[in-house]
GROMACS .gro file of C-alpha atoms in nm:
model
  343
    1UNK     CA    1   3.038   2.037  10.174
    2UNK     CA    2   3.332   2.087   9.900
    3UNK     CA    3   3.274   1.958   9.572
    4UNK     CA    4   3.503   1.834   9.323
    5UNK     CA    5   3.453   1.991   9.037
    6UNK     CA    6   3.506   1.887   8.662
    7UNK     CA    7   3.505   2.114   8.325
    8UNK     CA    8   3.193   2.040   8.238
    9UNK     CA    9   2.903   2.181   8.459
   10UNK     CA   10   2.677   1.849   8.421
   11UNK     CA   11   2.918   1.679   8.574
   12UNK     CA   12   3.005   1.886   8.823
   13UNK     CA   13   2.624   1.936   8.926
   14UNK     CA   14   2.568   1.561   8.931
   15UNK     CA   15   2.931   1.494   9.109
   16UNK     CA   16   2.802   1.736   9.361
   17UNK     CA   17   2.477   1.555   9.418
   18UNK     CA   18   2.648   1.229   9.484
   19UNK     CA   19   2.878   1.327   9.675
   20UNK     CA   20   2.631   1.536   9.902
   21UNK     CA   21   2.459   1.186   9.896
   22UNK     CA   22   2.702   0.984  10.003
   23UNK     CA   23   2.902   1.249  10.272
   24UNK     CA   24   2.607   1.424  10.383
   25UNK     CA   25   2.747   1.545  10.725
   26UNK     CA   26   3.085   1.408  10.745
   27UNK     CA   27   3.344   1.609  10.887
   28UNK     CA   28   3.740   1.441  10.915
   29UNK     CA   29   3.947   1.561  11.221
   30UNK     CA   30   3.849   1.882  11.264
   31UNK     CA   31   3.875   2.010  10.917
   32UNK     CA   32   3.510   2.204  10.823
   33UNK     CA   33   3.268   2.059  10.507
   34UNK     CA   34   2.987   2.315  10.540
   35UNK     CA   35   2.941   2.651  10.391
   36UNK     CA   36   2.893   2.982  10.502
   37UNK     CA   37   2.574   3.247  10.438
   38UNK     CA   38   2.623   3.562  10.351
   39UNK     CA   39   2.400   3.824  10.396
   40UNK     CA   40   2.176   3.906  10.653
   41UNK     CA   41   2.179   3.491  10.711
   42UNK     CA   42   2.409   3.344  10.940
   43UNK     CA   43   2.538   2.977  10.931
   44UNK     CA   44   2.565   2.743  11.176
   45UNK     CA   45   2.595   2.388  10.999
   46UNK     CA   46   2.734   2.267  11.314
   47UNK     CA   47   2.425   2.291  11.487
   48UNK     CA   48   2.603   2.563  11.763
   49UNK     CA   49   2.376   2.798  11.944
   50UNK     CA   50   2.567   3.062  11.738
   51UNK     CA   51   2.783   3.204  12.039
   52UNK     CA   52   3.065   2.929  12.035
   53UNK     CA   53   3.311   2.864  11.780
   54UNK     CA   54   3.162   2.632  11.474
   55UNK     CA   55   3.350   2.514  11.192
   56UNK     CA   56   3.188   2.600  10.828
   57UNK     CA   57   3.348   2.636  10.481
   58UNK     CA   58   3.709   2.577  10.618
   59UNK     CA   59   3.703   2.829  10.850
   60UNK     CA   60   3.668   2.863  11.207
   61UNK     CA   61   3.396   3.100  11.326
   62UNK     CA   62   3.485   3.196  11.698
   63UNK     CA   63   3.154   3.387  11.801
   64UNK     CA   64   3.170   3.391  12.184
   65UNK     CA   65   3.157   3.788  12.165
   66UNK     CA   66   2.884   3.831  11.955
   67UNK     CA   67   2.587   4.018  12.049
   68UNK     CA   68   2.319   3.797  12.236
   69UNK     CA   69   1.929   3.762  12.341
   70UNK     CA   70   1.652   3.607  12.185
   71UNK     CA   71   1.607   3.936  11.942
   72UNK     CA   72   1.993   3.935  11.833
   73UNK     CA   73   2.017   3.950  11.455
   74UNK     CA   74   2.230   4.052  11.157
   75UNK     CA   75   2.320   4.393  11.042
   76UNK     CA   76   2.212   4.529  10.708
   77UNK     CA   77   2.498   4.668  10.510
   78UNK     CA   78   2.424   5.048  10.480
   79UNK     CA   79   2.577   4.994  10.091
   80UNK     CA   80   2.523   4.755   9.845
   81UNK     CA   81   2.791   4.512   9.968
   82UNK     CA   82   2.788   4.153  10.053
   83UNK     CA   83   3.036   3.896  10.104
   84UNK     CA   84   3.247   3.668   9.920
   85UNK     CA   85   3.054   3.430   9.652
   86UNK     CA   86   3.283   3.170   9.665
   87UNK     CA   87   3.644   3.132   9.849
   88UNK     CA   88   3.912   2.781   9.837
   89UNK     CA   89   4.049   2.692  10.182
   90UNK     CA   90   4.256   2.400  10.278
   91UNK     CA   91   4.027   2.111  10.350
   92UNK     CA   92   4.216   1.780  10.370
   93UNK     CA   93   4.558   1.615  10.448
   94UNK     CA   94   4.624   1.378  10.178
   95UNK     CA   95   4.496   1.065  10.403
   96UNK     CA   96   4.154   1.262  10.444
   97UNK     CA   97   4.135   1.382  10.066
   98UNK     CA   98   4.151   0.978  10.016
   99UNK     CA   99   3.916   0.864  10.216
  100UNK     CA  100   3.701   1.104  10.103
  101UNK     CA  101   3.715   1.087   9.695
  102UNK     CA  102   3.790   0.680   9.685
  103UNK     CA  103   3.430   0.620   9.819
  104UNK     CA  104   3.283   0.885   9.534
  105UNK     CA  105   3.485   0.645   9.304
  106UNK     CA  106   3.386   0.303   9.409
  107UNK     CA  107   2.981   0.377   9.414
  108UNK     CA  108   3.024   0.469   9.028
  109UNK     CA  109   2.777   0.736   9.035
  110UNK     CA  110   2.994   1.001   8.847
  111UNK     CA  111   3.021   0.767   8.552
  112UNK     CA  112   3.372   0.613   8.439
  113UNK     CA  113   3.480   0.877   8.239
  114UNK     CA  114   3.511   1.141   8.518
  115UNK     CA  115   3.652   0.854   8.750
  116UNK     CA  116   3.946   0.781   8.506
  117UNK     CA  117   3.974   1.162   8.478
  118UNK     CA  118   4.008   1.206   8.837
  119UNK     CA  119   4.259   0.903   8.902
  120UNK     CA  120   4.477   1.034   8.665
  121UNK     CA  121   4.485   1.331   8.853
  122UNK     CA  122   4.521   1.216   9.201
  123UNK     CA  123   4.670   0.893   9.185
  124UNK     CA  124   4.868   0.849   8.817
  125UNK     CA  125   5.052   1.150   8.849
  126UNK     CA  126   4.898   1.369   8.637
  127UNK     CA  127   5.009   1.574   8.803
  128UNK     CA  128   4.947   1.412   9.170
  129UNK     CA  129   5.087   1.061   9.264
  130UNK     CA  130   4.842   0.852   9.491
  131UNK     CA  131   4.700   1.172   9.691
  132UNK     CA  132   5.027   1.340   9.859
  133UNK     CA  133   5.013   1.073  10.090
  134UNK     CA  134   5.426   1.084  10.058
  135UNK     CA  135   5.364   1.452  10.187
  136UNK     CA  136   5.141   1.408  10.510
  137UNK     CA  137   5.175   1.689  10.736
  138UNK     CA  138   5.388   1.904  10.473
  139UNK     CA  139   5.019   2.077  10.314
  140UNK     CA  140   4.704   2.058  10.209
  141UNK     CA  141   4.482   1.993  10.008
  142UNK     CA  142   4.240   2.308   9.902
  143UNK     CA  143   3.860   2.283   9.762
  144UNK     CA  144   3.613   2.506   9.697
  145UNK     CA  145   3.319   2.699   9.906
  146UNK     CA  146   3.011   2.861   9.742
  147UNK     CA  147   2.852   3.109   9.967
  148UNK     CA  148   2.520   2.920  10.057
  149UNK     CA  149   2.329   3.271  10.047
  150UNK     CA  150   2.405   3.218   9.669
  151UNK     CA  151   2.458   3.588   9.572
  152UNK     CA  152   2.599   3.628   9.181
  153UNK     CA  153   2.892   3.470   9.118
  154UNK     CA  154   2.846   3.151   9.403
  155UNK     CA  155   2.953   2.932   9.138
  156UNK     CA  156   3.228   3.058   9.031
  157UNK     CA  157   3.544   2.881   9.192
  158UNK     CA  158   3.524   2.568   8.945
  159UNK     CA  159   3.903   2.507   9.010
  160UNK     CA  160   3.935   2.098   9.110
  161UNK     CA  161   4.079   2.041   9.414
  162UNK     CA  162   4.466   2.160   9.406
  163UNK     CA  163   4.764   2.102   9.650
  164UNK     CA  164   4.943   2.370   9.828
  165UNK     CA  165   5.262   2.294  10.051
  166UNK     CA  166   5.264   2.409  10.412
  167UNK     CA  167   5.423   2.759  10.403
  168UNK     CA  168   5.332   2.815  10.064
  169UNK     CA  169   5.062   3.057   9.938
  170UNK     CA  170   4.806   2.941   9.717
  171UNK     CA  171   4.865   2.977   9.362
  172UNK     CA  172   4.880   3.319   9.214
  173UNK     CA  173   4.626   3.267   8.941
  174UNK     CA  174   4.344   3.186   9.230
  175UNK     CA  175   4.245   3.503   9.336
  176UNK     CA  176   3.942   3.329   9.527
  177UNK     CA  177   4.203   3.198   9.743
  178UNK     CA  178   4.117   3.248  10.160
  179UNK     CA  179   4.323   3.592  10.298
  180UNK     CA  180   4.244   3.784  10.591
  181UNK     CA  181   4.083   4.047  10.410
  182UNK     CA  182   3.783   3.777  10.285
  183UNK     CA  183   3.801   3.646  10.677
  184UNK     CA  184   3.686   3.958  10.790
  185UNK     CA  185   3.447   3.967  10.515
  186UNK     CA  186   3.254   3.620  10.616
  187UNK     CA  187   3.292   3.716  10.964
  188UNK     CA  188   3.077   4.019  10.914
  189UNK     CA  189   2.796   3.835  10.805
  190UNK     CA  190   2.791   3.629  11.139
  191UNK     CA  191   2.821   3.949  11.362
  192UNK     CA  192   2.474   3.918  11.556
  193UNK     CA  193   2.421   4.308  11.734
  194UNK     CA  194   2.134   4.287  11.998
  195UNK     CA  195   1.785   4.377  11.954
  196UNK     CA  196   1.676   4.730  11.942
  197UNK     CA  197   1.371   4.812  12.168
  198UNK     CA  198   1.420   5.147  12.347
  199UNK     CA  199   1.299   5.209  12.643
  200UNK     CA  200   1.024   5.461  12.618
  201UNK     CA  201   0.921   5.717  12.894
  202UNK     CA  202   0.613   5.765  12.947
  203UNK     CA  203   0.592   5.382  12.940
  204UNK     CA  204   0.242   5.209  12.817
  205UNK     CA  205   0.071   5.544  12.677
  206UNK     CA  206   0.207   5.890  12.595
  207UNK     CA  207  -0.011   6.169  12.509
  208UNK     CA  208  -0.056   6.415  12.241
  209UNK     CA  209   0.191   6.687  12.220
  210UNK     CA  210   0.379   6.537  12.523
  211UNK     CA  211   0.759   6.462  12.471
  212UNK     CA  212   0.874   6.098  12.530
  213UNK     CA  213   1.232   6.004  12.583
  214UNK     CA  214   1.392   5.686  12.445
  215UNK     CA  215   1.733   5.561  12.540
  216UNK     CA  216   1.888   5.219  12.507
  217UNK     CA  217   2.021   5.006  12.812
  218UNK     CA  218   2.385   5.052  12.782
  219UNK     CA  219   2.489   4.780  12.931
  220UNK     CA  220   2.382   4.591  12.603
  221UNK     CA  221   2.522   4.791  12.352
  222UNK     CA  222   2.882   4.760  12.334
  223UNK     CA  223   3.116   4.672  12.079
  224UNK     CA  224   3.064   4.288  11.938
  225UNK     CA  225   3.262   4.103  11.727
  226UNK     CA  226   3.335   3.768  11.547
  227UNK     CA  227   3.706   3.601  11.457
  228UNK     CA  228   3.759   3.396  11.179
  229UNK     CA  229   4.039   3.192  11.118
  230UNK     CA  230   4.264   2.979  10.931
  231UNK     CA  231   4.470   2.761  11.134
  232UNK     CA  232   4.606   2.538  10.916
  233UNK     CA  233   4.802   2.813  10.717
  234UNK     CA  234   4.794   3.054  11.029
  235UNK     CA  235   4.579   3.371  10.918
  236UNK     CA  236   4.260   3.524  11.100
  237UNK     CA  237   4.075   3.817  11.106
  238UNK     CA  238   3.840   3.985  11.356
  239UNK     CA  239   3.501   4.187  11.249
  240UNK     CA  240   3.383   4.459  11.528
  241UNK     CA  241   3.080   4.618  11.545
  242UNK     CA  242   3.064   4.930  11.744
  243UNK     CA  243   2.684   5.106  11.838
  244UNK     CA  244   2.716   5.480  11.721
  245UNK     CA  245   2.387   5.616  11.678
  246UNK     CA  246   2.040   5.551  11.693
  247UNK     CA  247   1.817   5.700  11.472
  248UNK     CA  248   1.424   5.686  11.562
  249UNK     CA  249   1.103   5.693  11.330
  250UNK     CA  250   0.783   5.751  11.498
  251UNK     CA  251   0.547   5.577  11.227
  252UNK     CA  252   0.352   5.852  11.170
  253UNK     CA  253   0.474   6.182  10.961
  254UNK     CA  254   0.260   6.314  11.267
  255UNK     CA  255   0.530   6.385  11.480
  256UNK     CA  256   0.854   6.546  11.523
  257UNK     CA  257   1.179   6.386  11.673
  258UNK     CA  258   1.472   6.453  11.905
  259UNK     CA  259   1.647   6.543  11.774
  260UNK     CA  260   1.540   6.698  11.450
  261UNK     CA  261   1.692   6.388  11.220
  262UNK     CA  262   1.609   6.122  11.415
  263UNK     CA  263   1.948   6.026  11.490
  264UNK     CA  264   2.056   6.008  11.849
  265UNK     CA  265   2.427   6.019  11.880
  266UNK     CA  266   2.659   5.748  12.104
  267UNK     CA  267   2.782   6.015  12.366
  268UNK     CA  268   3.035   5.791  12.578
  269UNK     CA  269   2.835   5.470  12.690
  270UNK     CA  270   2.502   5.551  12.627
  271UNK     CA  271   2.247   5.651  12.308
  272UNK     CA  272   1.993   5.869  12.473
  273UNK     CA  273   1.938   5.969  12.786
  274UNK     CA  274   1.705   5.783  13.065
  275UNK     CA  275   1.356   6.006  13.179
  276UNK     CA  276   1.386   6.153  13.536
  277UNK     CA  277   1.097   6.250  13.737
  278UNK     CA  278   1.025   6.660  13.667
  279UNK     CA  279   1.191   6.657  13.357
  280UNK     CA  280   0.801   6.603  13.187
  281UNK     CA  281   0.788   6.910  12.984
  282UNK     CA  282   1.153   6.922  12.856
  283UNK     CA  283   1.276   6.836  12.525
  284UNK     CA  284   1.433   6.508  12.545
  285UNK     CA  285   1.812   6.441  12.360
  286UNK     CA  286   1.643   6.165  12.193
  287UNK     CA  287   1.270   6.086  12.156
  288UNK     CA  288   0.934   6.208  12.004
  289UNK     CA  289   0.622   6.423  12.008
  290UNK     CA  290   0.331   6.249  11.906
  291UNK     CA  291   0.083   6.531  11.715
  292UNK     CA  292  -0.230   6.323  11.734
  293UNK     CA  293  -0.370   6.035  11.894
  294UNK     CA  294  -0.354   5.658  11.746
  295UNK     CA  295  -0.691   5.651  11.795
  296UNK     CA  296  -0.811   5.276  11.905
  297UNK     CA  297  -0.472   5.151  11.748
  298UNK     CA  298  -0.088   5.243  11.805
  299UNK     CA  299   0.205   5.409  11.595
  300UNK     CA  300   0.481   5.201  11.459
  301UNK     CA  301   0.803   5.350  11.617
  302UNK     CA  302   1.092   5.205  11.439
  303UNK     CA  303   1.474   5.227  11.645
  304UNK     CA  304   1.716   5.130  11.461
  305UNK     CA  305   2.092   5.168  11.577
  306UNK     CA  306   2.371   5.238  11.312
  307UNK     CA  307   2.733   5.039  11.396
  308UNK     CA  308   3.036   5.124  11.229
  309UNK     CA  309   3.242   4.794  11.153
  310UNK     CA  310   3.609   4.744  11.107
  311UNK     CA  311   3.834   4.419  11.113
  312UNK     CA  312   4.195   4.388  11.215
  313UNK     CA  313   4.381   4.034  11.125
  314UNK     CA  314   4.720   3.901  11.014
  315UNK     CA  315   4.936   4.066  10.757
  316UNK     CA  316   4.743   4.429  10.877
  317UNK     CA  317   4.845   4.728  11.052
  318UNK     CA  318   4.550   4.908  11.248
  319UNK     CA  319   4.156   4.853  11.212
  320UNK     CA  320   4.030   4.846  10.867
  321UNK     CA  321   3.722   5.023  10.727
  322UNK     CA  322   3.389   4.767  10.625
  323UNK     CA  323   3.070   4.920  10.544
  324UNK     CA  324   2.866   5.042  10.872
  325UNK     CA  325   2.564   4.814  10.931
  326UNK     CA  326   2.237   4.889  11.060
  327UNK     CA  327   1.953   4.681  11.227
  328UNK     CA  328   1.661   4.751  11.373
  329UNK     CA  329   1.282   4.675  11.548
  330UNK     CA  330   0.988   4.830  11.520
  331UNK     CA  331   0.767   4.879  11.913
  332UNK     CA  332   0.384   5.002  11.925
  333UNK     CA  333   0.334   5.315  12.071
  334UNK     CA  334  -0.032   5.453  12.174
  335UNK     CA  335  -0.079   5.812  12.199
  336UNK     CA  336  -0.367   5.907  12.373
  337UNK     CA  337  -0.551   6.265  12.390
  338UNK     CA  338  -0.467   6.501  12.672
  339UNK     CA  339  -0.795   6.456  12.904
  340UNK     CA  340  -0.915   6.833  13.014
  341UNK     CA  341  -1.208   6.913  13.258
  342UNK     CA  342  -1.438   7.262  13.182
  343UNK     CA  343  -1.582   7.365  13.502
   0.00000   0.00000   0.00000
């Protein structure tokens, strides 16, 4: 929920609790009052099943091709890189920004001081005359959004809530102001990339010095993405997520891989190749040897795919570069002993 924020950060900490208080889970005609995670956390204050769109921190979160299945999850940035702290988007027309603050006003929670503050803000003319309401449908009025991952800085856009005219950008000295560029940002922290089990071959128990192949079903891993938007000022930017390698570690330093890194390379549609019967003793394109047995437990074989993410939007010509993402599971593997018979 936005907060209207004063100079002082009592106030604006006990502002925010009354107003979460009094407007917990309001939403006016469409416009979004939640916040957004960052991280490997994704939001969904509007209570979606995170594939259709929701509506969170003033922006529209369109998530219908986002990877799916009960072991979807987040990527991990592969660098230390998260998304914005804190962002301003346009959150009311003037009758909404009314309806909203007068009710703040009348309970008399934030203390008379502040109220007087704020009405001669908003309502006196200094330097807004009773909310804009002259101006409905020509803008909007902008508030802010922390990132509810709180990384450093969440608190940082303190700016009180601020009018913009339709067609106008935001003002220059607001750098925290919404643009494509920090739409693809918030969109890659609600990319969801399926779950990474490979399929093994042998299945249930390999043995000891016996190659197993791994491969993922390609018909699940294909490019995903998420598009976040703007409408009311008409900017949007889409976050892609494209499988490239998969990169395998056995559990145990017992073992050697396929190949020799661990990484498995995307070769068209697939990541690794599927077993077929008399291929036993050959070296797979991606898998592992097992060098001893897991005794009476398993190993923990770890898969974990790489994706290389991009985002293309408004104001931007061609795909550009985000940090690649990984995310991964780990599978128990038992390794039994070769059984031999001495005559």
């Amino acid at each position: 929920m936005p907060v209207l924020r004063s100079k002082q950060l009592t106030t604006a900490l006990a502002i925010a609790v009354a107003s979460s208080l009094f407007l917990s889970g309001q939403a006016w005609a469409g416009y979004g009052h939640g916040t957004t995670n960052g991280g490997a956390k994704g939001p969904d204050e509007s209570g979606g099943d995170g594939k259709a769109s929701a509506t969170a921190g003033g922006i529209i979160f369109d998530r219908s091709k986002n990877g799916t299945g009960a072991k979807a999850g987040a990527v991990t940035p592969a660098t230390n890189w998260s998304p914005p702290a804190c962002w301003y988007a346009p959150t009311y027309s003037p009758k909404q920004f009314k309806k909203y603050v007068e009710p703040i006003w009348q309970a008399e929670s934030t203390g008379p001081e502040w109220d007087l503050e704020q009405k001669k803000r908003y309502v006196d003319g200094g330097p807004y005359k009773n909310f804009n309401l002259d101006k409905e449908g020509d803008g909007f009025w902008w508030t802010s959004f922390p990132n509810k991952s709180y990384p450093p800085g969440w608190d940082g856009c303190k700016k009180e809530t601020f009018w913009v005219d339709k067609g106008d950008p935001p003002p220059a000295d607001i750098p925290e102001a919404i643009t494509p560029e920090m739409l693809a940002k918030l969109a890659y922290a609600e990319v969801r990339v399926p779950g990474t089990e490979v399929t093994l071959a042998p299945e249930g128990e390999t043995k000891v010095n016996l190659p197993t192949w791994a491969w993922l079903d390609k018909t699940e891993f294909k490019p995903v993405s998420v598009t976040a938007s703007v409408p009311e000022i008409g900017i949007e930017a889409t976050t892609t997520a494209e499988p490239v390698s998969l990169t395998i570690d056995p559990g145990t330093k017992d073992a050697v891989t396929y190949p020799a890194s661990g990484a498995c390379p995307l070769k068209g549609d697939t990541i690794g190749e599927p077993y077929a019967k008399g291929k036993a003793k050959q070296d797979p394109p991606c898998g592992v040897k097992y060098l001893r047995s897991s005794g009476d437990g398993s190993f923990p074989l770890k898969a974990t795919v790489t994706w290389k993410i991009h985002w293309t939007g408004t104001g931007v010509d061609g795909p550009q570069g985000l940090p690649d993402g990984e995310f991964g599971a780990d599978q128990d593997v038992v390794v039994g002993e070769i059984q031999s018979i001495n005559r």
